[in-house]
Amino acid sequence: MKKYALLLLAIQFAFSQNNLEITYSIKYNTAFYNERIGTLQIDLKNEKALFKISENIKQVELKEKSDDETNKFNLVKKNELDRYIFTDYKLDTLVFNENINRKEYTIKEEIPNFDWKLEETFTKKIGDFNCKKATLNFRGRNFIAWYSEEYPVKMGPWKFSGLPGLIIEVYDESLRYYWGVTSIKKVNEINISSLENIKNESIGIKEYIDIIYNKEQEPIISDLPRGVKVENNKIPRTRLEVKFEWEK
Amino acid sequence: MGKIALFFIICFSSFSQTHLYGVLKDSQNNPIASASVILKDASEQTVAYIYSNENGTYQISFKKKGTFSLNILALGFEKQAIEIEINENTPKEIINNFILKEKINEIKEIIIQSNLPIIVKKDTVIFDPKAFMTGNEQTVEDMLKKIPGLNIDSNGTIKIGEQEIEKVMVDGDDMFEKGYKILTKNMPVNPINKVELYQNYSNNKHLKGIEKSKKVALNLTLKDNYKRIWFGNTSLGYGVVSENRYETKVNVMNFGKNEKFYFLSNLNNVGANVTGDLNQLIRPFRFDEPGSIGDDQTANKLLNISVELPNLKQKRVNFNNSEMLSLNSIFTLSKKVKLKAIGILNTDEVDFFKNNMQFFTLGTSNFENTENFVGRKSEITGFGKIDVTYDISKDKTLQYTGKFNTTEERNRSNLLFNTDFLNEKLTTNNQLIDQKLVVTNKLKKNKVLLFSGRYINEKTPQNYSTNQFIFDDLFTENANYTKQFSQNKMEFFGFETHLLDRKENQNLLELKIGNQLRIDNLNTSFELQNNNTIISLPIGFQNDLKYTTNNIYLNTKYTFNYKNIALTTQSNFHQLFNSISNVAAKANQNAFFIIPKIDFEWKINKKNKILTSYSNTTTNASILDVYSGFIQTGFRSFNRGIETFNQLNATTTLFNYNYGSWGDKFFANFSLMYSKDNDFFSSNSIIMPNYSQTEKILIQDKALFSISSNIDKYLKPIKSNLKFSFIGSNSNFKNSVNNTALREVKILSAEYGLQLRSGFRGFFNYHVGSTFNYNQIKTSIQNSFTDNMTFLDLSFIFNKKFNIQLQSERYFFGNLEKTNNKYYFLDIETQYVVKENKLTFSLSGNNLFNTTTFKNYSISDVNISKTEYRLLPRFLLLTMEFRF
């Protein structure tokens, strides 16, 4: 929470009507299946959204059970950090943080263009919501979203935005990543700050890609013992974002 | 809002477009931002939509004609909609302003049910491969590559994070253990139903979550109705432009629901050790694992005449001709009973060549021995193993393992020893019967009780003879031939009860009560012959001895976990009943001792970790320590034990500090070890040119101190990792040579090296390194030497289909004559993939500099020796590998 507080110098907005807090259940079917809670805070008036991602729930559960460090899901190097994605529509800016090999990075980009294809003939009832289907090809993955016009909100979980209603459920076609609403609350106060404080220490999206897909692999390849052959050193991209708009 | 401005320009410049715009306000005349404005056609399909900006304005442009509805949706306001008719006559710009009525939204709590292709149970993740496959997958490996989180490297090693998986099972049956690549690289993907990933895996299912385990394993479940099919691969290699070299490998397998078969064969004369992969199957080594009683019990081989090979790649030094066939099968006899059977037949013929010079400096007498040795070993091994698993009930399992092995080994040598020409003959047989029964009973969720019982019967009879008599100084008889028969026969009976109890707070209590009885029979008879007549059985060179040790023990172990600290305390109580009996006498001894051990592990934080341990161990003497007559252990050497019971006491202290972890940009490890043997077996030797006689003696105080360190640093500018390693040790003890008083022996050794390996993402990579090795032995005189090995490996990966790997080495021996103290090697391997996982050609060039001899230098507390070995000459091997 430390970084987070430092970063968003808590400017408080107090509007009675225009603030929403939506909770998502996030499921990552990655190296180790893990579940998280996403909280999307929306300041409609100022066109800002903050999506916070909790710690791995499974890990939290285990932590509560025992103090035994060794008995946890610790096969994958993991450094928990409060992750967030902050979108400021007025400034056309999206900022998120990520921990890459134990170093925290703040990455800044323009709000990406989401070219949603509305497929309104497909509908699905989720809870009390009548949802409509939309599909999207975004950064190398095909996503399927179910949105509700009852909540006319363009902001969505993770980086998503731009549907005619709130995203109730969205997942990629291989179901590797999944977000689904569990609750919607109106709130009076939301702490969303401006971006000014973090501009200086942030890196651009292209540099970020170079770090995650190129630079971080080099130390690992170069740390192998003698006789270990590396026959194909292009490591497959398996992250949420695989292919970027400017890449061929 | 640059986008909007751009939007405007585009809109106004288009022709037949209609533009809708307006302002949204609330009852207090405040603009409403972020409201959704959706234009729908008559069939309720969205034509266009936009969100109002901070001034409450909206803009929608579209081309269609007809009847539309314009819907205004804003959070906290009532929905509004108006109908708009667009035809030829309607204006191009339509303005509609709205004043929205406020409303109170209900808060809805919803619960979402989703059908994910991954199901997670505790510690088990189940994947449905269909959800991940794209259709071009042929083998299981292709499929596993697509599953999120599994990393499969180019060799086929499967890792999760950085941890290699333990095994790949098929329908819960494990045939290959760590050799799973044979399976994943060859098995077709069609029969696979689900992939299961087990975390914190235990080899005994009832110990899951109770024993401490970080193992990971995969299981492939098969489709119910899938017909059995045979599949496999074969690789054929043949020497081109060189003498006859070949290597043939065939793997064939078939997996049905209830029967699984796997056949494997390997024939080669290129130095490849074929049984290496199978050793894990024959004698699985499971250190400290519950139910592994007796794993360390073997009968002893007293004599070995094959040559120890220098530390070079097998394909340089191993003059072999190996043939191996292995048949493996698993039968599911019923829901509760499973039978696993393995059979291996192996023949091998290995040639040895060695020229050796030894310089003895023993104070009063100095002399030199030369040995020119040419030998051949022919070996045939038959091995069989049966595993039966019977689930008595949900919480109770019985496992039976039966093994038998028979090996017949024949050695012959021609040895020119100084001026004498000797022919040695040695036959060695090994017969092993091993039976083990383990019953696991899960008492409670966190409590397991294991009963293990094991019986092992093993013997290794050996017949050794030399056709020359070189022991004139030792025996007065006029012999011209010597012969020795020796046999160690061992019987082991062990049973053990082991309780593992993981407490609520995760602390682990282990209690073990058991009894292990080992009965050794040692028979040796050394004969002097003259023209095939036994003329003497020298006194003091015969053994007929029975040594029995019975060990009743209680082991207690408790692991405390508190935050980042783990403390393990262990106390093992042993009551021994030893007895030695030979023709003349019988002696008994009872001994009681306690072995304490403490381990302390502290993860200070994510980067820093400290590990320390202390133990005080007591080791009971083995059969090889207690025999009284000399046994011939080489053509000119005799050894004997100490004749009495002994328990040796030693203390060991260890400290380890770790910074970071493997793969980090900076990683360092530092270890210290100090061990002190309060009593130990030293030696009293008589060393003469034509013979040596060594007997064990018991003395006090042997000390060993060792220090080691590894440092890895990733150098970003050159994208390479620099590794530094250092291992140094110093030991001190006393022994006696040629009846002098005890003398002190000090051994100092140090190995240090540097390596640099690149992590380029292009087609080229390098790995270069150099290691120095310093040894010093000090008695009344001091000897020392420094050797060096430097290597340079280059890798060129042109594309997925074609790659070249080049390995070169330089060996330097500081104390050899300048003319032959440097050796160079170069190997090249190229691979061309015609069709991935289907057909691959490779060409390997071995020993391209055609270095045919290799000499090394070593020192001991009595001599200096220089040994020259013969190497496999240059050969090229063309290999075709295909899958069927």
CSV table of N, CA, C and O in Angstrom, one decimal, chain B residues 748 750 772-777 783-788 812-816 856-860 864-865:
chain,number,residue,atom,x,y,z
B,748,LEU,N,45.9,-29.7,0.9
B,748,LEU,CA,45.3,-28.4,0.6
B,748,LEU,C,44.9,-28.4,-0.8
B,748,LEU,O,45.6,-28.8,-1.7
B,750,ALA,N,42.5,-26.3,-3.9
B,750,ALA,CA,41.7,-25.1,-4.3
B,750,ALA,C,41.3,-25.2,-5.7
B,750,ALA,O,42.1,-25.6,-6.6
B,772,PHE,N,41.0,-23.3,-12.7
B,772,PHE,CA,42.3,-23.7,-12.2
B,772,PHE,C,42.1,-24.6,-11.0
B,772,PHE,O,41.2,-24.4,-10.2
B,773,ASN,N,43.0,-25.6,-10.9
B,773,ASN,CA,42.9,-26.5,-9.8
B,773,ASN,C,44.3,-26.7,-9.2
B,773,ASN,O,45.3,-27.0,-9.9
B,774,TYR,N,44.4,-26.4,-7.9
B,774,TYR,CA,45.7,-26.4,-7.2
B,774,TYR,C,45.6,-27.5,-6.1
B,774,TYR,O,44.6,-27.6,-5.4
B,775,ASN,N,46.6,-28.3,-6.0
B,775,ASN,CA,46.6,-29.4,-5.0
B,775,ASN,C,48.0,-29.4,-4.4
B,775,ASN,O,49.0,-29.3,-5.0
B,776,GLN,N,48.0,-29.5,-3.1
B,776,GLN,CA,49.2,-29.6,-2.3
B,776,GLN,C,49.1,-30.7,-1.2
B,776,GLN,O,48.1,-30.7,-0.5
B,777,ILE,N,50.1,-31.5,-1.2
B,777,ILE,CA,50.1,-32.5,-0.1
B,777,ILE,C,51.5,-32.4,0.6
B,777,ILE,O,52.5,-32.4,-0.1
B,783,ASN,N,54.5,-31.8,-2.1
B,783,ASN,CA,54.3,-31.9,-3.6
B,783,ASN,C,53.1,-31.0,-3.9
B,783,ASN,O,52.1,-30.9,-3.1
B,784,SER,N,53.1,-30.3,-5.0
B,784,SER,CA,52.0,-29.6,-5.4
B,784,SER,C,51.9,-29.4,-6.9
B,784,SER,O,52.9,-29.7,-7.6
B,785,PHE,N,50.7,-29.1,-7.5
B,785,PHE,CA,50.6,-28.9,-8.9
B,785,PHE,C,49.4,-28.0,-9.2
B,785,PHE,O,48.5,-27.8,-8.3
B,786,THR,N,49.4,-27.4,-10.3
B,786,THR,CA,48.3,-26.5,-10.8
B,786,THR,C,47.9,-27.0,-12.2
B,786,THR,O,48.8,-27.0,-13.1
B,787,ASP,N,46.7,-27.3,-12.4
B,787,ASP,CA,46.2,-27.7,-13.7
B,787,ASP,C,45.2,-26.6,-14.1
B,787,ASP,O,44.6,-25.9,-13.3
B,788,ASN,N,44.9,-26.6,-15.4
B,788,ASN,CA,43.9,-25.6,-15.9
B,788,ASN,C,43.1,-26.2,-17.0
B,788,ASN,O,43.6,-27.0,-17.8
B,812,PHE,N,45.6,-28.1,-19.5
B,812,PHE,CA,47.0,-27.8,-19.3
B,812,PHE,C,47.4,-28.4,-17.9
B,812,PHE,O,46.7,-28.2,-16.9
B,813,PHE,N,48.5,-29.2,-17.9
B,813,PHE,CA,49.0,-29.8,-16.7
B,813,PHE,C,50.3,-29.2,-16.3
B,813,PHE,O,51.3,-29.4,-17.0
B,814,GLY,N,50.3,-28.4,-15.3
B,814,GLY,CA,51.5,-27.6,-14.9
B,814,GLY,C,52.7,-28.4,-14.6
B,814,GLY,O,53.8,-27.9,-14.8
B,815,ASN,N,52.5,-29.7,-14.2
B,815,ASN,CA,53.7,-30.4,-13.8
B,815,ASN,C,54.2,-31.5,-14.8
B,815,ASN,O,55.0,-32.3,-14.5
B,816,LEU,N,53.6,-31.5,-16.0
B,816,LEU,CA,54.0,-32.4,-17.0
B,816,LEU,C,55.1,-31.8,-17.9
B,816,LEU,O,55.1,-30.5,-17.9
B,856,ASN,N,47.6,-37.3,-17.6
B,856,ASN,CA,47.4,-36.4,-16.5
B,856,ASN,C,48.3,-36.7,-15.3
B,856,ASN,O,49.1,-37.7,-15.3
B,857,TYR,N,48.2,-35.9,-14.3
B,857,TYR,CA,49.2,-35.8,-13.2
B,857,TYR,C,48.5,-35.8,-11.9
B,857,TYR,O,47.5,-35.1,-11.8
B,858,SER,N,48.9,-36.7,-11.0
B,858,SER,CA,48.2,-36.6,-9.7
B,858,SER,C,49.3,-36.9,-8.6
B,858,SER,O,50.3,-37.5,-8.8
B,859,ILE,N,48.9,-36.5,-7.4
B,859,ILE,CA,49.8,-36.7,-6.2
B,859,ILE,C,49.0,-37.4,-5.1
B,859,ILE,O,47.8,-37.2,-5.0
B,860,SER,N,49.7,-38.1,-4.3
B,860,SER,CA,49.1,-38.6,-3.1
B,860,SER,C,50.1,-38.4,-1.9
B,860,SER,O,51.2,-37.9,-2.2
B,864,ILE,N,53.8,-39.7,-6.7
B,864,ILE,CA,53.4,-38.8,-7.7
B,864,ILE,C,53.1,-39.7,-8.9
B,864,ILE,O,53.9,-40.7,-9.1
B,865,SER,N,52.0,-39.5,-9.6
B,865,SER,CA,51.8,-40.4,-10.7
B,865,SER,C,51.4,-39.7,-12.0
B,865,SER,O,50.7,-38.6,-11.9
